[in-house]
Amino acid sequence: MNDTRVKVTSLFLTLGFVLVIFRLLYWQVIAGEELRALGESQYRQTYEIHAKRGEIRTSDGFPLATNQTTHLIFAYKPNLTKQADEIARALAPILAPSLSLQEETTQSAILANSRVNEAYEQLYAKLSRNDVVWIPLDRNASADQKKAIDDLGFDGVGTEASYIRDYPEATMASRLLGFVGNDSAGNPQGYFGLEGFYDLELQGRPGVLRHETDASGRPILIGNYEEIEAKDGRDIILHLNRAIQWIVEKRLKEGLTKYGAASGDVVVMEPKTGAVLAMASLPAYDPLHYSASNQDSYSNPVISETYEPGSTFKILVMAAALDTDAVTPETRCRSCDGPVNIGGYTIRTWNNQYHPDADMREVIQYSDNVGMVFVAQQLGVDRLYEYLTRFGMDGKTGIDLEEETDSILRPSDEWKPIDLATAAFGQGVAITGMQMVRAVAAMANGGVLMKPHVVSRVEGVSPITITPSSTRRVVREETANIMKEMMVNAVENGEAKWAKPKGITVAGKTGTAQIPVAGHYDEEKTITSFVGFAPADDPKFVMLVRLREPESSPWGSETAAPLWFTISEDILEYYGVPRQ
Amino acid sequence: MTHAGRTITVGSAPSRAILTAALVTIVILILANLVVSNVVTTSGDQLRMLLARKQNLIDQNAYLRKEITGLRALRTIETKALSLGFTSTTETLSITSEHQVAMRGDE
């Protein structure tokens, strides 16, 4: 009997031990990790330290894009002790200014109530969600809003400091800058322009701070403390001259109104270095509220849109012909006495006036299409193609901006006689504004093509200075000088001479190109442009002005050229270049 | 203590002293640890206050920088200039190194 009792007791004891061992095995091994993490979350707090995005500064150190401290208001559902309705009602009056989509234009009580109601509905909808535990309520709360929410003392409602982009010069150079949005994980990411191209340098790396806290959440000094420091983004310094950018945008805005153009672009470059001094495209968008603008306005048309350059292209064709000795400045055009017929197409001059025996200077001066066909025929397809490639018309310029279009020339063996003829006066070829201004800058730079760049240096622990780099010599120095003379003559005696200011020597060329629409050219709409540099003997800048669909006149000499001269007067005055 | 007519000494004077010193040291260290822990542990509030002050200074710095940047912005300067009665340049006069016509007779 006693023996049986001992056995039963032993059995129960053994079973008990086995149960305890299994339970311990469960707590220690199977659920060990989870429980450790749960414990740590109770006595250890973890914060993400936001990295500050680098600034984008102009050449005078002024921040075009900087950062503003803002606060993220969030709710952590497991810790909420009040109902969604009660929290939403308390938070709505505080967060209404930043949550409501209605403009704060009046102080009327009705509008104020309407905005609070709108904020309440948004907050209640967010707080009622059951599929998430962490809910961001407002990402752009101010310091005052944060304080008001902290004062409420709601469990489960927290705040976290963060940064948003700020633009002290508002929309200045917005299509060059790009903007900062969020990626699929909700992290800030730069899109378009400089924000997109230099995103890695600008964004930095967030840090983490972990430390032990007491029951009240206060940090314990002798407790464990780990910090992975945030690495702020690097600042980038541009060649962009704020004063010139200001002049350009102001004058371009006036020009759009004056000539009734749909849009316009101006790019100003230093010919000797390839540094971009100003780049403006209007209409612009507000990078702070980019989502309110049409997505088509995000990209920078100077580098992303191709256009048929029209007569400005004659500079390159003539330079190629002079450099290969296909023609000389004194060569007389033997077919300039009337329209020419090529492959069944009749080519006329822009004003249907003809200049028999015109020399090459006059061909450029009169912007003579028939004369340029003669030049192209003397040059031939292969040599023209080779020079266009040298001028960088086949491929990207390599500028440090995100959305540059890769414009490609058709292979030379596909060119027909009519293609050669139309290319001579800039139709049938599509290039970007940046390609054009860079090629003309080579004329101002003694025939050497420079790589365009917007950023001069990247600051940080190991600063990077971007030095000017020449791509190649495209024409002889002598050819560049002859072209410079021809361009000066075109300005002094050409169609735009009426607009040229006195006392300034400008080398330039007007351009008017029809817009291709569904296989044919639009009869009325044009893109007008003027490209050139000043002062011609020692160029300070090369500039392209391009207007799309001007209504006051379809010609470059009556729209883009006067605007170019107005801007150049201001720039030369800014540089202190005296008039002759 | 004697055993089979021989005297056995348990713990000599120097080893007792060492033992005593070790015990005293341990007690002192425990007491010091308790004191330091009590003092330091309750400094959490002070640390939090210092962190808040640091953050406050950072915020103030950021605010002042924003103010300065806003005042340096060209659009602000233009508005201010217009309100003060400044206007755009209407005529530019360039002074060259060449002598004026009236002075040329002296050469």
Coordinates of N, CA and C in Angstrom, one line a residue, chain A residues 104-196:
Chain A
E104 N -7.3 80.2 -45.2 CA -7.6 81.1 -44.1 C -7.6 82.5 -44.6
T105 N -8.7 82.9 -45.3 CA -8.7 84.2 -45.8 C -9.5 85.2 -45.0
T106 N -10.5 84.7 -44.3 CA -11.3 85.5 -43.4 C -11.3 85.0 -42.0
Q107 N -11.7 85.8 -41.1 CA -11.8 85.4 -39.7 C -13.2 85.1 -39.3
S108 N -14.1 84.9 -40.2 CA -15.5 84.7 -39.8 C -15.7 83.5 -39.0
A109 N -16.6 83.5 -38.0 CA -16.8 82.4 -37.1 C -17.4 81.2 -37.9
I110 N -18.2 81.5 -38.9 CA -18.7 80.4 -39.7 C -17.7 79.6 -40.4
L111 N -16.7 80.3 -41.0 CA -15.6 79.6 -41.7 C -14.7 78.8 -40.7
A112 N -14.5 79.5 -39.6 CA -13.6 78.8 -38.5 C -14.3 77.5 -38.1
N113 N -15.6 77.5 -37.9 CA -16.3 76.3 -37.4 C -16.3 75.3 -38.5
S114 N -16.4 75.7 -39.8 CA -16.4 74.8 -40.9 C -15.0 74.1 -41.0
R115 N -13.9 74.8 -40.7 CA -12.6 74.2 -40.8 C -12.4 73.3 -39.6
V116 N -12.9 73.6 -38.4 CA -12.8 72.7 -37.3 C -13.5 71.4 -37.6
N117 N -14.7 71.5 -38.1 CA -15.5 70.3 -38.5 C -14.8 69.5 -39.5
E118 N -14.2 70.1 -40.4 CA -13.4 69.4 -41.5 C -12.3 68.6 -40.8
A119 N -11.6 69.3 -39.9 CA -10.4 68.7 -39.2 C -10.9 67.5 -38.3
Y120 N -12.1 67.7 -37.6 CA -12.7 66.7 -36.8 C -12.9 65.4 -37.6
E121 N -13.6 65.6 -38.8 CA -13.9 64.4 -39.6 C -12.7 63.7 -40.0
Q122 N -11.7 64.4 -40.4 CA -10.4 63.8 -40.8 C -9.8 63.0 -39.6
L123 N -9.7 63.6 -38.5 CA -9.1 63.0 -37.3 C -9.9 61.8 -36.8
Y124 N -11.2 61.9 -36.8 CA -12.1 60.8 -36.4 C -11.9 59.6 -37.3
A125 N -11.9 59.9 -38.6 CA -11.7 58.8 -39.6 C -10.4 58.1 -39.4
K126 N -9.3 58.8 -39.1 CA -8.0 58.2 -38.9 C -8.0 57.4 -37.6
L127 N -8.6 58.0 -36.5 CA -8.5 57.3 -35.2 C -9.4 56.1 -35.2
S128 N -10.4 56.0 -36.1 CA -11.3 54.9 -36.1 C -10.8 53.7 -36.9
R129 N -9.7 53.9 -37.5 CA -9.1 52.7 -38.3 C -8.7 51.6 -37.4
N130 N -9.0 50.4 -37.8 CA -8.7 49.2 -37.0 C -7.5 48.4 -37.6
D131 N -7.1 48.8 -38.8 CA -6.1 48.0 -39.5 C -4.7 48.5 -39.1
V132 N -4.5 49.5 -38.4 CA -3.2 50.0 -38.0 C -3.1 50.3 -36.5
V133 N -1.9 50.3 -35.9 CA -1.8 50.6 -34.5 C -1.2 52.0 -34.3
W134 N -0.4 52.4 -35.3 CA 0.3 53.7 -35.2 C -0.3 54.6 -36.3
I135 N -0.9 55.8 -35.9 CA -1.6 56.6 -36.9 C -1.0 58.0 -36.9
P136 N -0.4 58.4 -38.0 CA 0.0 59.8 -38.1 C -1.2 60.7 -38.3
L137 N -1.3 61.7 -37.4 CA -2.5 62.6 -37.5 C -2.2 63.9 -38.2
D138 N -1.0 64.4 -38.0 CA -0.7 65.7 -38.7 C 0.9 65.7 -38.8
R139 N 1.4 65.9 -40.0 CA 2.8 65.9 -40.2 C 3.4 67.3 -40.2
N140 N 2.6 68.3 -40.2 CA 3.2 69.7 -40.3 C 2.7 70.6 -39.2
A141 N 2.7 70.0 -37.9 CA 2.2 70.9 -36.8 C 3.3 71.8 -36.4
S142 N 2.8 73.0 -35.9 CA 3.8 74.0 -35.5 C 4.1 73.8 -34.0
A143 N 5.1 74.6 -33.5 CA 5.5 74.4 -32.1 C 4.4 74.7 -31.2
D144 N 3.6 75.7 -31.5 CA 2.4 76.1 -30.7 C 1.4 74.9 -30.6
Q145 N 1.2 74.3 -31.8 CA 0.2 73.2 -31.9 C 0.7 72.0 -31.0
K146 N 2.0 71.8 -31.1 CA 2.6 70.7 -30.4 C 2.4 70.9 -28.9
K147 N 2.7 72.2 -28.4 CA 2.6 72.5 -27.0 C 1.1 72.3 -26.5
A148 N 0.2 72.7 -27.3 CA -1.2 72.6 -27.0 C -1.6 71.1 -26.8
I149 N -1.1 70.3 -27.7 CA -1.4 68.9 -27.6 C -0.7 68.2 -26.4
D150 N 0.6 68.6 -26.2 CA 1.2 68.1 -25.0 C 0.5 68.4 -23.7
D151 N -0.1 69.7 -23.7 CA -0.8 70.1 -22.5 C -2.1 69.3 -22.3
L152 N -2.6 68.8 -23.4 CA -3.9 67.9 -23.2 C -3.5 66.7 -22.4
G153 N -2.3 66.2 -22.5 CA -1.9 65.0 -21.8 C -2.6 63.7 -22.1
F154 N -3.1 63.6 -23.3 CA -3.7 62.3 -23.7 C -2.7 61.2 -23.8
D155 N -3.1 60.1 -23.1 CA -2.2 58.9 -23.3 C -2.4 58.4 -24.7
G156 N -1.2 58.0 -25.3 CA -1.3 57.4 -26.6 C -1.2 58.4 -27.8
V157 N -1.3 59.7 -27.4 CA -1.1 60.7 -28.5 C 0.3 61.4 -28.2
G158 N 1.1 61.2 -29.2 CA 2.5 61.7 -29.1 C 2.9 62.7 -30.2
T159 N 4.1 63.3 -30.0 CA 4.6 64.2 -31.0 C 6.1 63.8 -31.2
E160 N 6.6 64.2 -32.4 CA 7.9 63.9 -32.8 C 8.4 65.0 -33.7
A161 N 9.6 65.6 -33.3 CA 10.1 66.7 -34.2 C 10.6 66.1 -35.5
S162 N 10.4 66.9 -36.5 CA 10.7 66.5 -37.9 C 11.1 67.8 -38.7
Y163 N 11.5 67.6 -39.9 CA 11.8 68.8 -40.8 C 11.0 68.7 -42.1
I164 N 10.6 69.9 -42.5 CA 10.1 70.0 -43.9 C 10.9 71.1 -44.7
R165 N 10.8 71.0 -46.0 CA 11.5 72.0 -46.8 C 10.9 73.4 -46.7
D166 N 11.8 74.4 -46.8 CA 11.3 75.7 -46.7 C 12.0 76.5 -47.9
Y167 N 11.3 77.4 -48.5 CA 11.9 78.0 -49.7 C 11.8 79.6 -49.5
P168 N 12.9 80.2 -48.9 CA 12.8 81.6 -48.6 C 12.6 82.5 -49.8
E169 N 13.0 82.1 -51.0 CA 12.7 82.9 -52.2 C 11.4 82.4 -52.9
A170 N 10.6 81.7 -52.2 CA 9.3 81.2 -52.8 C 9.5 80.3 -54.0
T171 N 9.0 80.8 -55.1 CA 9.1 79.9 -56.3 C 10.3 80.1 -57.2
M172 N 11.3 80.9 -56.7 CA 12.5 81.2 -57.5 C 13.2 79.9 -57.9
A173 N 13.4 79.7 -59.2 CA 14.2 78.6 -59.7 C 13.5 77.2 -59.4
S174 N 12.2 77.2 -59.2 CA 11.5 76.0 -58.7 C 11.7 74.8 -59.7
R175 N 11.7 75.1 -61.0 CA 11.8 74.0 -61.9 C 13.2 73.6 -62.1
L176 N 14.2 74.3 -61.5 CA 15.6 73.8 -61.5 C 15.8 73.1 -60.2
L177 N 15.1 73.5 -59.1 CA 15.3 72.9 -57.8 C 14.7 71.5 -57.7
G178 N 13.5 71.3 -58.2 CA 12.7 70.1 -57.9 C 12.0 70.2 -56.6
F179 N 11.6 69.1 -56.0 CA 10.9 69.2 -54.7 C 11.1 68.0 -53.9
V180 N 10.7 68.0 -52.7 CA 10.9 66.8 -51.8 C 9.5 66.2 -51.5
G181 N 9.3 65.0 -51.9 CA 8.1 64.3 -51.6 C 8.4 63.1 -50.7
N182 N 7.6 62.1 -50.7 CA 7.8 60.9 -49.9 C 7.9 59.7 -50.8
D183 N 8.8 58.7 -50.4 CA 8.9 57.5 -51.2 C 7.8 56.6 -50.7
S184 N 7.8 55.3 -51.2 CA 6.7 54.4 -50.9 C 6.7 54.0 -49.4
A185 N 7.8 54.2 -48.7 CA 7.8 53.9 -47.3 C 7.6 55.1 -46.4
G186 N 7.3 56.2 -47.1 CA 6.9 57.5 -46.4 C 8.1 58.3 -46.0
N187 N 9.3 57.9 -46.4 CA 10.5 58.7 -46.1 C 10.7 59.8 -47.2
P188 N 11.3 60.9 -46.7 CA 11.5 62.1 -47.7 C 12.4 61.7 -48.9
Q189 N 12.0 62.1 -50.0 CA 12.8 61.8 -51.2 C 12.7 62.9 -52.2
G190 N 13.9 63.3 -52.8 CA 13.9 64.4 -53.8 C 13.4 63.9 -55.1
Y191 N 12.7 64.8 -55.8 CA 12.2 64.4 -57.1 C 12.5 65.6 -58.0
F192 N 12.9 65.3 -59.2 CA 13.2 66.3 -60.3 C 14.4 67.2 -59.9
G193 N 15.0 67.9 -60.9 CA 16.0 68.9 -60.7 C 17.1 68.5 -59.8
L194 N 17.5 69.5 -59.0 CA 18.7 69.2 -58.1 C 18.3 68.3 -56.9
E195 N 17.1 68.5 -56.4 CA 16.6 67.6 -55.3 C 16.7 66.1 -55.7
G196 N 16.3 65.9 -57.0 CA 16.3 64.5 -57.5 C 17.8 64.0 -57.8

